[in-house]
Amino acid sequence: MPGGTVFRLMAMSLLALVLTGCGINNIPTYDEQVKSAWSQVENQYQRRADLVPNLVETVKGFAEQERETLTAVTEARSKATSIQVDESILNDPEKLQQFQQVQGELSSALSRLMAISERYPDLKSNENFLALQSQLEGTENRIAVARRDFIQAVERYNTEIRTFPGRLWHSFLYSDMELRANFEATTPDAEDAPEVEF
């Protein structure tokens, strides 16, 4: 091998090592983490949507007179599952807000449904209901964790794009990758603590 070729090969290897150590790959890596975290949010919302029909059917047998609440839950689930969700939602803050709103409506309807169980002792002790309630509570916790992970992934990605040296890499190599929208509270007055009366 001629000496110039060896020198160029070593120089290219050194340049590659320097570039990989200085964060050139952070932006696409963090972008993929955002997409992955979002998939987990969708996964948990889907799990909840899958549980709702079973829960409604179980309650229906005990609380036929609660038709309005059962209808509200069914309609909220229908709205929540009717929104077409794919990666494009990550680039559209309006769609993300709409998605959050219908998921909030479903959460509210499910809360009303759970409150019904207090009026029906037989329902509260029904094994199917208890199992579904437990699964739903677990799913709500998973949703909270998935949303937290998504929020952190978006924060990491957006921070990388806006700070040095990521800002440089973004302007030179990844200018087509925009800041990501994040979750916001969709429930009115969510920042206020609820009043509890006994």
Short mmCIF file of C-alpha atoms in Angstrom, two decimals:
data_model
loop_
_atom_site.label_atom_id
_atom_site.label_comp_id
_atom_site.label_asym_id
_atom_site.label_seq_id
_atom_site.Cartn_x
_atom_site.Cartn_y
_atom_site.Cartn_z
CA MET A 1 0.00 0.00 0.00
CA PRO A 2 1.39 3.40 -0.86
CA GLY A 3 2.03 5.70 2.10
CA GLY A 4 -0.57 8.27 0.92
CA THR A 5 -3.34 5.67 0.92
CA VAL A 6 -2.48 4.55 4.45
CA PHE A 7 -2.40 8.17 5.60
CA ARG A 8 -5.82 8.89 3.99
CA LEU A 9 -7.29 5.74 5.52
CA MET A 10 -6.00 6.71 8.96
CA ALA A 11 -7.24 10.28 8.53
CA MET A 12 -10.71 9.06 7.51
CA SER A 13 -10.81 6.66 10.46
CA LEU A 14 -9.80 9.45 12.83
CA LEU A 15 -12.41 11.79 11.32
CA ALA A 16 -15.12 9.11 11.67
CA LEU A 17 -14.12 8.55 15.29
CA VAL A 18 -14.20 12.28 16.04
CA LEU A 19 -17.58 12.73 14.33
CA THR A 20 -19.24 9.82 16.13
CA GLY A 21 -17.96 11.10 19.47
CA CYS A 22 -19.23 14.65 18.95
CA GLY A 23 -22.94 13.93 18.66
CA ILE A 24 -23.47 13.84 14.93
CA ASN A 25 -25.83 10.86 15.37
CA ASN A 26 -27.70 12.22 18.40
CA ILE A 27 -30.51 13.90 16.46
CA PRO A 28 -31.62 10.84 14.45
CA THR A 29 -31.10 8.63 17.51
CA TYR A 30 -33.27 10.86 19.67
CA ASP A 31 -35.84 11.14 16.88
CA GLU A 32 -36.12 7.35 16.80
CA GLN A 33 -36.52 7.33 20.60
CA VAL A 34 -39.42 9.81 20.25
CA LYS A 35 -41.07 7.54 17.67
CA SER A 36 -40.54 4.49 19.86
CA ALA A 37 -41.94 6.24 22.93
CA TRP A 38 -44.95 7.38 20.90
CA SER A 39 -45.57 3.80 19.77
CA GLN A 40 -45.68 2.77 23.41
CA VAL A 41 -48.24 5.51 24.16
CA GLU A 42 -50.39 4.24 21.27
CA ASN A 43 -49.94 0.67 22.49
CA GLN A 44 -51.23 1.49 25.97
CA TYR A 45 -54.18 3.51 24.67
CA GLN A 46 -55.07 0.60 22.41
CA ARG A 47 -54.89 -1.77 25.38
CA ARG A 48 -57.34 0.45 27.24
CA ALA A 49 -59.66 0.66 24.24
CA ASP A 50 -59.62 -3.14 24.01
CA LEU A 51 -60.64 -3.49 27.68
CA VAL A 52 -63.55 -1.04 27.52
CA PRO A 53 -66.10 -3.26 25.71
CA ASN A 54 -65.60 -6.07 28.24
CA LEU A 55 -65.98 -3.65 31.12
CA VAL A 56 -69.13 -2.11 29.64
CA GLU A 57 -70.71 -5.53 29.10
CA THR A 58 -69.93 -6.58 32.68
CA VAL A 59 -71.44 -3.41 34.13
CA LYS A 60 -74.43 -3.57 31.78
CA GLY A 61 -75.61 -6.79 33.37
CA PHE A 62 -75.73 -5.19 36.82
CA ALA A 63 -76.64 -1.60 36.07
CA GLU A 64 -79.10 -1.48 33.19
CA GLN A 65 -80.48 1.84 34.42
CA GLU A 66 -77.04 3.44 33.93
CA ARG A 67 -77.56 3.41 30.18
CA GLU A 68 -76.44 7.06 29.78
CA THR A 69 -73.03 6.45 31.33
CA LEU A 70 -72.55 3.20 29.42
CA THR A 71 -73.44 4.99 26.18
CA ALA A 72 -71.00 7.82 27.00
CA VAL A 73 -68.18 5.32 27.56
CA THR A 74 -68.97 3.48 24.33
CA GLU A 75 -69.12 6.74 22.35
CA ALA A 76 -65.89 8.03 23.91
CA ARG A 77 -64.14 4.77 23.02
CA SER A 78 -65.49 4.99 19.48
CA LYS A 79 -64.14 8.54 19.11
CA ALA A 80 -60.80 7.55 20.59
CA THR A 81 -60.36 4.65 18.20
CA SER A 82 -61.66 6.53 15.15
CA ILE A 83 -58.74 8.95 15.03
CA GLN A 84 -56.21 7.73 12.50
CA VAL A 85 -52.94 7.61 14.42
CA ASP A 86 -49.60 7.20 12.73
CA GLU A 87 -46.19 8.87 12.83
CA SER A 88 -47.55 11.97 11.05
CA ILE A 89 -49.31 12.95 14.29
CA LEU A 90 -45.89 13.66 15.79
CA ASN A 91 -45.37 16.46 13.28
CA ASP A 92 -48.85 17.98 13.64
CA PRO A 93 -49.53 19.69 17.00
CA GLU A 94 -53.24 20.08 16.12
CA LYS A 95 -53.69 16.35 15.51
CA LEU A 96 -51.75 15.56 18.69
CA GLN A 97 -54.01 17.93 20.65
CA GLN A 98 -57.12 16.33 19.11
CA PHE A 99 -55.82 12.86 20.00
CA GLN A 100 -55.17 13.95 23.58
CA GLN A 101 -58.64 15.47 23.84
CA VAL A 102 -60.51 12.31 22.80
CA GLN A 103 -58.32 10.20 25.10
CA GLY A 104 -59.19 12.62 27.92
CA GLU A 105 -62.89 12.21 27.15
CA LEU A 106 -62.50 8.44 27.37
CA SER A 107 -60.68 8.77 30.71
CA SER A 108 -63.50 10.95 32.03
CA ALA A 109 -66.20 8.54 30.87
CA LEU A 110 -64.34 5.61 32.43
CA SER A 111 -64.09 7.52 35.73
CA ARG A 112 -67.88 7.95 35.72
CA LEU A 113 -68.27 4.26 34.94
CA MET A 114 -66.05 3.29 37.87
CA ALA A 115 -68.08 5.54 40.16
CA ILE A 116 -71.19 3.54 39.26
CA SER A 117 -69.72 0.48 40.92
CA GLU A 118 -70.09 2.17 44.30
CA ARG A 119 -73.88 2.01 43.89
CA TYR A 120 -73.96 -1.70 43.10
CA PRO A 121 -72.46 -3.93 45.80
CA ASP A 122 -73.03 -7.05 43.66
CA LEU A 123 -71.08 -5.45 40.83
CA LYS A 124 -68.25 -4.43 43.15
CA SER A 125 -67.83 -8.04 44.23
CA ASN A 126 -68.19 -9.57 40.74
CA GLU A 127 -64.95 -11.34 39.77
CA ASN A 128 -65.12 -10.23 36.14
CA PHE A 129 -65.63 -6.63 37.14
CA LEU A 130 -62.82 -6.73 39.69
CA ALA A 131 -60.43 -8.29 37.18
CA LEU A 132 -61.35 -5.76 34.49
CA GLN A 133 -61.11 -2.88 36.96
CA SER A 134 -57.66 -4.05 38.02
CA GLN A 135 -56.53 -4.37 34.40
CA LEU A 136 -57.90 -0.93 33.61
CA GLU A 137 -56.13 0.62 36.60
CA GLY A 138 -52.90 -1.07 35.52
CA THR A 139 -53.40 0.23 31.99
CA GLU A 140 -53.98 3.78 33.25
CA ASN A 141 -50.66 3.51 35.12
CA ARG A 142 -48.96 2.21 31.98
CA ILE A 143 -50.42 5.11 29.99
CA ALA A 144 -49.01 7.57 32.53
CA VAL A 145 -45.57 5.93 32.30
CA ALA A 146 -45.67 5.80 28.48
CA ARG A 147 -46.69 9.46 28.31
CA ARG A 148 -43.89 10.39 30.73
CA ASP A 149 -41.35 8.50 28.61
CA PHE A 150 -42.66 10.20 25.47
CA ILE A 151 -42.43 13.62 27.11
CA GLN A 152 -38.83 12.92 28.14
CA ALA A 153 -37.90 11.66 24.66
CA VAL A 154 -39.37 14.77 23.03
CA GLU A 155 -37.58 16.97 25.56
CA ARG A 156 -34.24 15.26 24.81
CA TYR A 157 -34.77 15.54 21.05
CA ASN A 158 -35.91 19.19 21.12
CA THR A 159 -33.07 20.14 23.46
CA GLU A 160 -30.51 18.50 21.16
CA ILE A 161 -31.80 20.49 18.17
CA ARG A 162 -31.73 23.77 20.08
CA THR A 163 -28.37 23.52 21.89
CA PHE A 164 -24.72 23.30 20.85
CA PRO A 165 -23.39 21.17 19.12
CA GLY A 166 -26.70 19.62 18.09
CA ARG A 167 -27.86 22.94 16.69
CA LEU A 168 -24.91 22.89 14.28
CA TRP A 169 -25.57 19.32 13.18
CA HIS A 170 -29.26 20.17 12.77
CA SER A 171 -28.55 23.16 10.52
CA PHE A 172 -26.00 21.28 8.38
CA LEU A 173 -27.36 17.75 8.19
CA TYR A 174 -30.83 17.44 9.69
CA SER A 175 -32.60 20.71 8.82
CA ASP A 176 -35.65 18.74 7.62
CA MET A 177 -36.23 17.43 11.16
CA GLU A 178 -38.42 19.86 13.09
CA LEU A 179 -39.08 20.35 16.79
CA ARG A 180 -41.65 17.87 18.15
CA ALA A 181 -44.88 18.82 19.88
CA ASN A 182 -45.37 17.40 23.34
CA PHE A 183 -48.34 16.34 25.46
CA GLU A 184 -50.31 19.06 27.18
CA ALA A 185 -53.03 18.77 29.79
CA THR A 186 -56.33 18.44 27.93
CA THR A 187 -58.68 18.37 30.89
CA PRO A 188 -60.01 21.85 31.72
CA ASP A 189 -58.36 23.23 34.87
CA ALA A 190 -56.10 20.15 35.11
CA GLU A 191 -53.55 22.23 36.99
CA ASP A 192 -56.02 22.81 39.86
CA ALA A 193 -56.26 20.22 42.61
CA PRO A 194 -59.71 18.59 42.72
CA GLU A 195 -61.95 19.37 45.66
CA VAL A 196 -62.94 16.35 47.70
CA GLU A 197 -66.09 16.49 49.78
CA PHE A 198 -67.34 13.87 52.22
#
